[in-house]
Coordinates of C-alpha atoms in Angstrom, one line a residue:
M1 CA -32.3 -59.7 -12.2
Q2 CA -33.0 -56.0 -11.9
A3 CA -30.3 -53.4 -11.2
A4 CA -30.0 -49.7 -10.9
V5 CA -27.0 -47.5 -11.1
M6 CA -26.5 -43.9 -10.2
Y7 CA -23.3 -41.9 -10.8
G8 CA -23.0 -38.1 -10.8
G9 CA -26.7 -37.6 -11.3
V10 CA -27.0 -40.3 -14.1
V11 CA -29.4 -43.1 -13.3
V12 CA -28.9 -46.5 -15.0
K13 CA -31.7 -49.0 -14.6
G14 CA -32.0 -52.4 -16.2
S15 CA -31.8 -56.2 -15.9
V16 CA -29.0 -58.8 -16.1
N17 CA -29.6 -61.9 -18.1
S18 CA -27.3 -64.5 -16.6
N19 CA -27.6 -66.9 -19.5
S20 CA -26.6 -64.4 -22.2
T21 CA -24.3 -62.4 -19.9
S22 CA -25.9 -59.2 -21.2
L23 CA -27.1 -56.1 -19.3
A24 CA -30.1 -54.1 -20.5
V25 CA -30.0 -50.7 -19.0
C26 CA -31.8 -47.4 -19.3
F27 CA -29.8 -44.2 -18.9
S28 CA -31.7 -41.1 -17.6
R29 CA -30.6 -37.7 -16.4
A30 CA -33.0 -35.5 -14.5
Q31 CA -32.7 -32.0 -15.9
K32 CA -34.0 -29.1 -13.9
G33 CA -37.1 -27.6 -15.4
R34 CA -37.0 -30.0 -18.3
K35 CA -38.5 -33.4 -19.1
Q36 CA -36.4 -36.3 -18.1
K37 CA -34.3 -37.7 -21.0
Q38 CA -33.9 -41.5 -21.3
L39 CA -31.7 -43.8 -23.3
S40 CA -32.4 -47.5 -23.3
S41 CA -29.4 -49.7 -24.0
S42 CA -28.2 -53.3 -23.9
I43 CA -24.6 -54.3 -23.1
D44 CA -23.3 -57.7 -24.1
F45 CA -20.4 -59.0 -21.9
S46 CA -19.9 -62.2 -23.9
N47 CA -17.2 -60.7 -26.1
T48 CA -13.9 -58.9 -25.5
N49 CA -15.4 -55.8 -27.0
C50 CA -18.8 -55.1 -25.5
Q51 CA -21.6 -53.9 -27.8
L52 CA -23.9 -51.1 -26.6
L53 CA -27.1 -50.8 -28.6
S54 CA -29.0 -47.7 -27.8
S55 CA -32.3 -46.1 -28.7
S56 CA -33.3 -42.6 -27.5
S57 CA -36.7 -41.5 -26.6
S58 CA -35.7 -37.9 -27.4
C59 CA -32.8 -37.5 -29.8
M60 CA -30.6 -34.6 -28.9
P61 CA -27.7 -33.3 -31.0
H62 CA -25.1 -33.9 -28.3
R63 CA -23.2 -36.7 -26.6
T64 CA -23.6 -38.0 -23.1
S65 CA -20.9 -39.8 -21.2
C66 CA -21.1 -42.0 -18.1
F67 CA -19.2 -45.0 -16.9
G68 CA -16.7 -44.2 -19.6
L69 CA -19.4 -44.7 -22.3
R70 CA -19.9 -42.2 -25.1
L71 CA -23.5 -42.2 -26.2
D72 CA -24.2 -40.6 -29.5
S73 CA -27.9 -39.9 -30.1
F74 CA -27.4 -40.1 -33.9
S75 CA -25.7 -43.5 -33.8
M76 CA -27.7 -46.8 -33.4
G77 CA -24.7 -48.6 -32.1
T78 CA -21.6 -47.7 -30.2
E79 CA -18.7 -50.0 -29.3
L80 CA -16.8 -49.8 -26.1
T81 CA -14.2 -51.9 -24.3
R82 CA -14.5 -53.5 -21.0
S83 CA -11.8 -51.2 -19.6
S84 CA -13.7 -48.0 -20.3
L85 CA -16.8 -49.4 -18.7
F86 CA -15.0 -50.9 -15.7
R87 CA -13.1 -47.7 -14.9
S88 CA -16.0 -45.9 -13.2
R89 CA -15.9 -45.6 -9.5
P90 CA -16.9 -45.4 -6.6
I91 CA -19.6 -48.0 -6.8
V92 CA -21.9 -49.4 -4.0
K93 CA -24.5 -52.2 -3.9
A94 CA -27.7 -51.6 -5.9
L95 CA -31.2 -52.9 -6.0
A96 CA -31.8 -56.6 -5.7
S97 CA -34.3 -58.1 -8.2
G98 CA -37.1 -58.3 -5.8
G99 CA -36.1 -56.2 -2.9
G100 CA -36.7 -52.7 -4.2
G101 CA -34.4 -51.2 -1.7
V102 CA -30.8 -50.0 -1.7
G103 CA -28.3 -52.4 -0.2
D104 CA -25.2 -51.9 1.9
V105 CA -22.7 -49.4 0.9
E106 CA -19.4 -50.7 -0.4
E107 CA -17.3 -47.8 -1.8
G108 CA -14.3 -47.9 -4.1
R109 CA -15.1 -51.2 -5.8
P110 CA -14.5 -51.2 -9.6
I111 CA -16.8 -53.0 -12.0
K112 CA -15.0 -56.1 -13.1
S113 CA -17.9 -58.4 -14.1
V114 CA -21.6 -58.5 -14.8
E115 CA -22.2 -59.0 -11.0
D116 CA -20.4 -55.8 -10.3
A117 CA -23.1 -53.9 -12.3
N118 CA -25.3 -54.3 -9.1
Y119 CA -23.4 -51.5 -7.5
V120 CA -24.4 -47.8 -7.4
V121 CA -23.5 -44.6 -5.8
P122 CA -26.2 -43.8 -3.1
P123 CA -28.2 -40.6 -3.5
Q124 CA -26.8 -39.0 -0.4
Q125 CA -23.4 -39.1 -1.9
Q126 CA -24.5 -37.6 -5.2
Q127 CA -24.8 -34.0 -4.2
G128 CA -23.4 -31.9 -1.4
K129 CA -21.8 -28.6 -0.7
A130 CA -18.0 -28.5 -0.5
S131 CA -16.4 -28.4 2.9
T132 CA -14.4 -25.4 1.8
G133 CA -12.8 -24.8 5.2
T134 CA -10.8 -28.0 5.0
V135 CA -8.8 -26.7 2.0
F136 CA -7.5 -23.5 3.7
P137 CA -4.7 -25.1 5.7
F138 CA -3.2 -26.8 2.7
V139 CA -3.5 -23.7 0.6
G140 CA -1.7 -21.9 3.4
V141 CA 1.2 -24.4 3.3
A142 CA 1.5 -24.0 -0.4
C143 CA 1.6 -20.3 -0.1
L144 CA 4.8 -20.5 2.0
G145 CA 6.4 -21.0 -1.5
A146 CA 4.7 -17.8 -2.7
T147 CA 6.0 -16.0 0.4
L148 CA 9.5 -17.1 -0.3
F149 CA 9.0 -16.0 -4.0
G150 CA 8.3 -12.4 -2.8
Y151 CA 10.9 -12.5 0.0
H152 CA 13.8 -13.5 -2.2
L153 CA 12.8 -10.9 -4.8
G154 CA 12.8 -8.1 -2.2
V155 CA 15.5 -9.1 0.2
V156 CA 18.4 -7.9 -1.9
N157 CA 17.1 -4.4 -2.4
G158 CA 17.7 -3.2 1.2
S159 CA 20.7 -5.4 1.8
L160 CA 22.8 -4.9 -1.3
E161 CA 24.6 -1.9 -0.1
Y162 CA 25.7 -3.6 3.2
L163 CA 26.6 -7.0 1.6
A164 CA 28.7 -5.1 -1.0
K165 CA 30.7 -3.5 1.8
D166 CA 31.1 -6.8 3.6
L167 CA 32.2 -8.7 0.5
G168 CA 34.4 -5.8 -0.8
I169 CA 32.6 -5.1 -4.0
V170 CA 31.3 -1.5 -3.3
E171 CA 33.1 -0.2 -6.4
N172 CA 32.2 -3.1 -8.6
T173 CA 28.7 -2.5 -9.9
A174 CA 29.0 -5.4 -12.4
L175 CA 29.3 -7.9 -9.6
Q176 CA 26.5 -6.3 -7.7
G177 CA 24.4 -6.7 -10.8
W178 CA 25.2 -10.3 -11.0
I179 CA 24.1 -10.9 -7.4
V180 CA 20.8 -9.3 -8.2
S181 CA 20.2 -10.8 -11.6
T182 CA 21.4 -14.4 -10.8
L183 CA 18.2 -14.9 -8.9
L184 CA 16.2 -14.2 -12.1
A185 CA 18.4 -16.5 -14.2
G186 CA 17.9 -19.3 -11.6
A187 CA 14.1 -18.7 -11.5
T188 CA 13.9 -19.1 -15.3
V189 CA 15.6 -22.5 -15.0
G190 CA 13.4 -23.4 -12.1
S191 CA 10.1 -22.5 -13.7
F192 CA 10.8 -25.0 -16.6
T193 CA 12.0 -27.7 -14.2
G194 CA 9.0 -27.3 -11.9
G195 CA 6.6 -28.5 -14.6
T196 CA 8.6 -31.7 -15.3
L197 CA 9.0 -32.5 -11.6
A198 CA 5.3 -31.9 -10.9
D199 CA 4.3 -34.3 -13.7
K200 CA 6.8 -37.0 -12.7
F201 CA 6.7 -36.9 -8.9
G202 CA 3.4 -35.2 -8.1
R203 CA 2.7 -31.8 -6.6
T204 CA 3.4 -32.4 -2.9
R205 CA 6.7 -34.3 -3.5
T206 CA 7.9 -31.5 -5.8
F207 CA 7.3 -29.0 -3.1
Q208 CA 9.4 -31.1 -0.8
L209 CA 12.2 -31.3 -3.4
D210 CA 11.9 -27.6 -4.0
A211 CA 12.7 -26.9 -0.3
I212 CA 16.2 -28.3 -0.9
P213 CA 17.6 -25.5 -3.2
L214 CA 15.6 -22.9 -1.2
T215 CA 17.2 -24.0 2.1
I216 CA 20.7 -24.5 0.8
G217 CA 20.6 -21.2 -1.2
A218 CA 19.5 -19.3 1.9
L219 CA 22.2 -20.7 4.1
L220 CA 24.9 -20.2 1.4
C221 CA 23.9 -16.5 1.1
A222 CA 23.9 -16.0 4.9
T223 CA 27.3 -17.5 5.4
A224 CA 29.0 -16.3 2.1
Q225 CA 32.6 -15.0 2.5
S226 CA 33.1 -14.5 -1.2
V227 CA 31.1 -13.2 -4.2
Q228 CA 31.2 -16.6 -5.8
T229 CA 29.5 -18.3 -2.9
M230 CA 26.9 -15.5 -2.8
I231 CA 26.1 -15.9 -6.5
I232 CA 25.8 -19.7 -6.1
G233 CA 23.4 -19.2 -3.2
R234 CA 21.3 -16.7 -5.2
L235 CA 21.3 -19.1 -8.1
L236 CA 20.0 -21.9 -6.0
A237 CA 17.4 -19.7 -4.3
G238 CA 16.3 -18.5 -7.8
I239 CA 15.8 -22.1 -8.9
G240 CA 13.7 -22.7 -5.8
I241 CA 11.4 -19.7 -6.4
G242 CA 11.2 -20.6 -10.0
I243 CA 9.8 -24.0 -9.2
S244 CA 7.5 -22.4 -6.6
S245 CA 6.2 -19.9 -9.1
A246 CA 5.1 -22.9 -11.3
I247 CA 3.7 -25.3 -8.8
V248 CA 2.0 -23.0 -6.2
P249 CA -0.8 -21.8 -8.5
L250 CA -1.0 -25.3 -10.1
Y251 CA -1.5 -27.0 -6.8
I252 CA -4.0 -24.4 -5.5
S253 CA -6.1 -24.6 -8.6
E254 CA -6.2 -28.4 -8.6
I255 CA -7.3 -28.7 -4.9
S256 CA -9.7 -25.8 -4.7
P257 CA -13.5 -26.2 -4.9
T258 CA -14.9 -24.6 -8.1
E259 CA -16.9 -22.0 -6.2
I260 CA -13.9 -20.4 -4.4
R261 CA -11.1 -21.3 -6.7
G262 CA -10.7 -17.7 -7.9
A263 CA -10.4 -16.3 -4.3
L264 CA -7.9 -19.0 -3.3
G265 CA -5.9 -18.7 -6.5
S266 CA -5.5 -14.9 -6.0
I267 CA -4.1 -15.7 -2.5
N268 CA -0.9 -16.8 -4.3
Q269 CA -0.3 -13.2 -5.5
L270 CA -1.2 -11.8 -2.1
F271 CA 1.4 -13.9 -0.4
I272 CA 4.0 -12.8 -2.9
C273 CA 3.2 -9.3 -1.9
I274 CA 3.4 -10.2 1.8
G275 CA 6.8 -11.8 1.1
I276 CA 8.1 -8.5 -0.4
L277 CA 6.8 -6.6 2.6
L278 CA 8.4 -9.1 5.0
A279 CA 11.8 -8.5 3.2
L280 CA 11.3 -4.8 3.7
V281 CA 10.5 -5.2 7.4
A282 CA 13.5 -7.6 7.8
G283 CA 15.8 -4.8 6.6
L284 CA 14.8 -2.2 9.2
P285 CA 17.6 -3.2 11.7
L286 CA 20.3 -2.8 9.0
A287 CA 21.0 0.9 9.9
G288 CA 22.2 -0.1 13.4
N289 CA 23.6 -3.5 12.5
P290 CA 25.5 -3.6 9.2
I291 CA 25.9 -7.4 9.3
W292 CA 22.2 -8.0 9.8
W293 CA 22.0 -8.7 6.1
R294 CA 23.2 -12.2 6.8
T295 CA 20.3 -12.8 9.1
M296 CA 18.0 -11.5 6.5
F297 CA 19.1 -14.2 4.1
G298 CA 19.4 -16.9 6.7
I299 CA 15.9 -16.6 8.1
S300 CA 14.4 -17.5 4.7
A301 CA 15.5 -21.1 5.3
V302 CA 12.8 -21.4 8.1
P303 CA 9.7 -21.2 5.8
A304 CA 11.5 -23.5 3.3
V305 CA 11.8 -26.2 6.0
L306 CA 8.2 -25.6 7.1
L307 CA 7.1 -26.0 3.5
A308 CA 8.7 -29.4 3.2
L309 CA 7.2 -30.5 6.6
G310 CA 3.8 -29.2 5.8
M311 CA 3.6 -30.9 2.4
A312 CA 4.4 -34.3 4.2
F313 CA 0.9 -33.9 5.7
S314 CA -0.9 -32.3 2.8
P315 CA -3.0 -34.3 0.3
E316 CA -1.8 -34.8 -3.2
S317 CA -3.7 -33.2 -6.1
P318 CA -6.7 -35.5 -6.9
R319 CA -6.3 -34.7 -10.6
W320 CA -2.7 -35.8 -10.7
L321 CA -3.6 -39.0 -8.8
F322 CA -6.5 -39.7 -11.2
Q323 CA -4.2 -39.2 -14.2
Q324 CA -1.8 -41.8 -12.7
G325 CA -4.6 -44.3 -12.2
K326 CA -4.5 -44.1 -8.4
F327 CA -8.2 -43.9 -8.0
S328 CA -8.5 -44.9 -4.4
E329 CA -5.8 -42.4 -3.4
A330 CA -7.7 -39.7 -5.4
E331 CA -10.9 -40.5 -3.5
K332 CA -9.1 -40.1 -0.2
S333 CA -7.6 -36.8 -1.3
I334 CA -11.0 -35.5 -2.3
K335 CA -12.4 -36.6 1.0
T336 CA -9.7 -34.7 2.9
L337 CA -10.0 -31.6 0.8
N338 CA -13.8 -31.3 0.2
G339 CA -15.5 -33.8 2.5
K340 CA -16.8 -37.3 1.8
E341 CA -20.1 -35.9 0.4
R342 CA -18.3 -34.5 -2.6
V343 CA -16.2 -37.6 -3.5
A344 CA -18.6 -38.9 -6.1
D345 CA -19.2 -35.6 -7.7
V346 CA -15.5 -34.8 -8.1
M347 CA -14.7 -38.3 -9.3
T348 CA -17.5 -38.0 -11.9
D349 CA -16.0 -34.8 -13.2
L350 CA -12.6 -36.4 -13.4
T351 CA -14.0 -39.4 -15.2
V352 CA -16.0 -37.5 -17.7
G353 CA -13.1 -35.0 -18.1
S354 CA -10.8 -37.8 -19.0
Q355 CA -13.3 -39.3 -21.5
G356 CA -11.6 -42.6 -21.1
S357 CA -8.4 -41.1 -22.6
A358 CA -5.3 -43.2 -22.2
E359 CA -3.0 -40.5 -23.5
P360 CA 0.3 -40.0 -21.6
E361 CA 1.5 -36.7 -20.2
A362 CA 2.4 -34.3 -23.0
G363 CA 6.0 -33.6 -24.0
W364 CA 7.4 -30.2 -24.4
F365 CA 7.0 -30.2 -28.2
D366 CA 3.3 -31.1 -27.8
L367 CA 2.8 -27.6 -26.4
F368 CA 3.6 -26.1 -29.9
S369 CA 1.3 -28.5 -31.8
S370 CA -1.8 -27.2 -33.6
R371 CA -3.9 -28.9 -30.9
Y372 CA -2.6 -26.9 -28.0
W373 CA -0.6 -23.9 -29.2
K374 CA -3.6 -21.6 -29.4
V375 CA -4.4 -21.9 -25.7
V376 CA -0.7 -22.2 -24.6
S377 CA 0.0 -18.9 -26.5
V378 CA -2.6 -17.2 -24.3
G379 CA -0.7 -18.1 -21.2
V380 CA 2.6 -17.0 -22.7
A381 CA 1.1 -13.7 -23.9
L382 CA -0.5 -12.9 -20.5
F383 CA 2.8 -13.1 -18.7
F384 CA 4.5 -11.2 -21.5
F385 CA 2.0 -8.4 -21.1
Q386 CA 2.2 -8.6 -17.3
Q387 CA 5.9 -7.9 -17.3
M388 CA 6.3 -5.7 -20.3
A389 CA 3.6 -3.4 -19.0
G390 CA 6.2 -2.1 -16.7
I391 CA 5.4 -3.2 -13.1
N392 CA 9.0 -3.9 -12.2
A393 CA 10.2 -0.6 -13.8
V394 CA 7.6 1.3 -11.8
V395 CA 8.8 -0.4 -8.6
Y396 CA 12.5 0.1 -9.4
Y397 CA 11.9 3.8 -10.2
S398 CA 9.4 4.5 -7.3
T399 CA 12.0 5.8 -4.9
A400 CA 13.0 8.6 -7.3
V401 CA 9.4 9.3 -8.0
F402 CA 8.6 9.7 -4.3
R403 CA 11.7 11.8 -3.7
S404 CA 10.4 14.2 -6.3
A405 CA 7.3 14.6 -4.2
G406 CA 9.3 15.3 -1.1
I407 CA 9.2 11.8 0.4
A408 CA 12.8 11.3 1.3
S409 CA 12.5 8.0 3.1
D410 CA 13.1 5.0 0.9
V411 CA 11.5 2.8 3.4
A412 CA 8.3 4.9 3.5
A413 CA 8.2 4.9 -0.3
S414 CA 8.6 1.1 -0.6
A415 CA 6.1 0.6 2.2
L416 CA 3.5 2.7 0.4
V417 CA 4.0 0.7 -2.9
G418 CA 4.0 -2.6 -1.0
A419 CA 0.8 -1.7 1.0
S420 CA -0.9 -0.6 -2.2
N421 CA -0.1 -4.0 -3.8
V422 CA -1.3 -6.0 -0.8
F423 CA -4.5 -3.9 -0.6
G424 CA -5.3 -4.3 -4.3
T425 CA -4.7 -8.0 -4.2
T426 CA -6.9 -8.4 -1.2
I427 CA -9.8 -6.6 -3.1
A428 CA -9.1 -8.8 -6.1
S429 CA -9.5 -12.0 -4.2
S430 CA -13.0 -10.9 -3.1
L431 CA -14.0 -10.1 -6.6
M432 CA -12.4 -13.0 -8.5
D433 CA -15.4 -15.4 -8.2
R434 CA -18.0 -12.6 -8.6
Q435 CA -16.7 -10.4 -11.4
G436 CA -14.7 -13.1 -13.2
R437 CA -11.1 -13.3 -14.4
K438 CA -11.5 -11.7 -17.8
S439 CA -13.3 -8.6 -16.7
L440 CA -10.7 -8.0 -13.9
L441 CA -7.9 -8.4 -16.4
I442 CA -9.4 -5.8 -18.8
T443 CA -10.2 -3.4 -16.0
S444 CA -6.7 -3.8 -14.6
F445 CA -4.7 -3.2 -17.8
F446 CA -7.0 -0.2 -18.7
G447 CA -6.3 1.3 -15.3
M448 CA -2.5 0.7 -15.7
A449 CA -2.6 2.4 -19.1
A450 CA -4.3 5.5 -17.6
S451 CA -1.9 5.6 -14.7
M452 CA 1.1 5.3 -17.0
L453 CA -0.3 8.2 -19.1
L454 CA -0.7 10.3 -16.0
L455 CA 2.9 9.5 -15.0
S456 CA 4.2 10.4 -18.4
L457 CA 2.2 13.7 -18.4
S458 CA 3.4 14.6 -14.9
F459 CA 7.0 14.7 -16.2
T460 CA 6.4 16.6 -19.4
W461 CA 3.3 18.8 -19.3
K462 CA 4.3 22.2 -18.2
A463 CA 0.9 23.1 -17.0
L464 CA 1.1 20.3 -14.4
A465 CA 4.6 21.3 -13.3
P466 CA 3.5 22.7 -9.9
Y467 CA 1.7 19.4 -9.1
S468 CA 4.2 17.0 -10.8
G469 CA 5.4 15.4 -7.7
T470 CA 2.0 14.7 -6.3
L471 CA 0.7 13.5 -9.6
A472 CA 3.7 11.2 -10.0
V473 CA 3.0 9.6 -6.6
L474 CA -0.7 9.3 -7.4
G475 CA 0.1 7.7 -10.8
T476 CA 2.4 5.2 -9.2
V477 CA 0.0 4.2 -6.5
C478 CA -2.9 3.9 -9.0
Y479 CA -0.7 1.9 -11.3
V480 CA 0.2 -0.6 -8.5
L481 CA -3.4 -0.8 -7.4
S482 CA -4.6 -1.5 -10.9
F483 CA -1.9 -4.1 -11.4
S484 CA -2.8 -5.9 -8.2
L485 CA -6.5 -6.0 -9.1
G486 CA -6.0 -8.2 -12.2
A487 CA -2.7 -8.2 -14.1
G488 CA -0.9 -9.4 -11.0
P489 CA -3.0 -12.3 -9.6
V490 CA -5.1 -13.4 -12.6
P491 CA -2.5 -14.9 -15.0
A492 CA -1.2 -17.4 -12.4
L493 CA -4.8 -18.4 -11.5
L494 CA -6.1 -18.5 -15.1
L495 CA -3.4 -20.5 -16.7
P496 CA -3.9 -23.8 -14.7
E497 CA -7.7 -23.4 -15.4
I498 CA -7.4 -23.1 -19.2
F499 CA -4.7 -25.7 -19.8
A500 CA -5.7 -29.3 -20.5
S501 CA -4.7 -31.7 -17.7
R502 CA -2.1 -33.5 -19.8
I503 CA -0.2 -30.3 -20.6
R504 CA -1.1 -28.3 -17.5
A505 CA 2.2 -28.5 -15.6
K506 CA 4.5 -28.0 -18.6
A507 CA 2.3 -25.2 -20.1
V508 CA 2.3 -23.3 -16.8
A509 CA 6.1 -23.8 -16.6
L510 CA 6.5 -22.4 -20.2
S511 CA 4.4 -19.4 -19.4
L512 CA 6.3 -18.7 -16.2
G513 CA 9.5 -19.0 -18.2
M514 CA 8.2 -16.0 -20.3
H515 CA 7.5 -14.2 -17.0
W516 CA 11.1 -14.5 -15.8
A517 CA 12.6 -13.8 -19.2
A518 CA 10.6 -10.6 -19.6
N519 CA 11.4 -9.7 -16.0
F520 CA 15.1 -10.1 -16.7
V521 CA 14.9 -8.0 -19.9
I522 CA 13.1 -5.1 -18.1
G523 CA 15.6 -5.2 -15.3
L524 CA 18.6 -5.2 -17.7
Y525 CA 17.5 -2.6 -20.2
F526 CA 15.1 -0.3 -18.3
L527 CA 17.6 2.3 -17.2
S528 CA 19.4 2.3 -20.6
F529 CA 16.0 3.1 -22.3
V530 CA 15.4 5.9 -19.7
N531 CA 18.8 7.4 -20.4
R532 CA 18.3 7.3 -24.1
F533 CA 14.6 8.3 -24.5
G534 CA 13.6 9.8 -21.2
I535 CA 11.3 8.5 -18.5
S536 CA 8.3 10.2 -19.9
S537 CA 8.6 8.4 -23.3
V538 CA 9.3 5.0 -21.6
Y539 CA 6.2 5.4 -19.5
L540 CA 4.2 6.3 -22.6
G541 CA 5.4 3.2 -24.3
F542 CA 4.3 1.1 -21.3
S543 CA 0.8 2.7 -21.6
G544 CA 0.6 1.6 -25.2
I545 CA 1.5 -2.0 -24.2
C546 CA -1.2 -2.0 -21.6
L547 CA -3.8 -0.9 -24.2
S548 CA -2.6 -3.6 -26.5
A549 CA -3.1 -6.1 -23.7
V550 CA -6.7 -4.9 -23.3
V551 CA -7.4 -5.6 -27.0
Y552 CA -5.7 -9.0 -26.9
I553 CA -7.5 -10.1 -23.7
A554 CA -10.9 -9.1 -25.1
A555 CA -10.4 -11.2 -28.2
N556 CA -8.6 -14.3 -26.9
V557 CA -9.2 -14.9 -23.2
V558 CA -12.2 -17.0 -22.0
E559 CA -14.1 -16.5 -18.8
T560 CA -13.6 -19.4 -16.3
K561 CA -15.4 -18.4 -13.1
G562 CA -17.8 -21.0 -11.8
R563 CA -16.6 -23.8 -14.1
S564 CA -14.8 -26.9 -13.1
L565 CA -11.3 -27.5 -14.6
E566 CA -12.8 -30.4 -16.5
E567 CA -15.6 -28.3 -18.0
I568 CA -13.1 -25.6 -19.1
E569 CA -10.9 -28.3 -20.6
R570 CA -13.7 -29.8 -22.6
A571 CA -14.8 -26.3 -23.8
L572 CA -11.4 -25.3 -25.0
N573 CA -10.3 -28.7 -26.3
P574 CA -13.4 -30.4 -27.7
T575 CA -11.3 -33.1 -29.4
I576 CA -10.0 -34.5 -26.1

């Protein structure tokens, strides 16, 4: 009986001998502009371990995988198990021995016997352009977490003076510092927790769980009658945004089509900036209503609840479902996200990417193994450079810089910095899939280094004294713009792309832990360094860190634009 199989552009043709329970097949892949390559093979189903005997009409020094088979052109025989062969899906009815036509479609049926070899993926499902528009609503729901990230970071800046009066701690700067920094401590814990939860419960369920500390934390802060309650509320909110910081970019990268993954990934940073701006706008009524600060904290519970509700209707990450062996659910998720015409393509990528691996999710200690540490260290280093390059210091000190230029309004100064951040991030999202991640990172850190140098000179170079205020403002705006073009959005996008699937969630969490730890250190020691060395010297040091980042990125970061997550994983981890 004759049969033909097509999966992800691979055609398998052959015949089934019912007496010997063997299948003789011919593998061929059409290559654009090249002669078609063929591999003739015979599969014997009579034993527990099937034997694949292959001969190649054109030996090529590479391996080809399909249906879970690994074909090595230099090997005359390759063993495989039934499980690896039978894992491929979706499958539909193939050619009958004498019909010469394609039979009825029957999707989602796994190969369990010789008879099931008579199922193929029809040509119309092999190729198709992604229905990218269907992804946007789900990315928008996930970005509620990014918005809350920015909002909770910014909400205390305008409200601290008023809540300190209300809680009776105006003279106690130590307690005020705890209210500010507790959020960062909670975020550090949450960033590590997020990876574990995402691996165990899935991405969408973790978002729903994350809404709990975000909602409770917001309500505790809004109703606090004591410093202790306020600190507990900030700690819970910090845990919530820490989890969000880990799973928002992870989820977006795993559901986004390859061709627009960069643009969608940078939206995460854009919504963080929007959250900071919303916190600024929310503080405008404070001057006329001193207890408005409670409302500022309380309203953040609304997007947290919307996040939980939205994720109840959002599809789970197909990659997580595939790793859990939930193939039918993965297919449904891909259909919802990309359209039914892309189901076969994406499932093929996931199948080939897994290479039949049955490895469990990695543990925390696996991240430090020789197999993974090289790529994990890139993620940790990127967030280290991002924070130690001085972005938070520039934002913290921007009010004084703008006052030196004659801009007395703190709101106007913060609005200008926030608008610069949003504008730069918007530009970055349009360039991400055209210019690439690596080039944007290098350009960004180089621009930050030049801006820091300008800021440093504006404070010390006597020849520039008449223009020092204007130059300081220009340097600050240019720094924020440069940061938002690459150093801000790219690390959160790049990390889920370069990490192998079995370590992705935990490796992102570890890198985000570095983000929060460095953020905490800068916030804690920045003013002490300024008092000891002077702002000019500190800014010069930041400039040196930015230049070091340029050198590191040029030597260690790989370009990922236009490549699927599975392609990137195989390129960086060839042993998988």
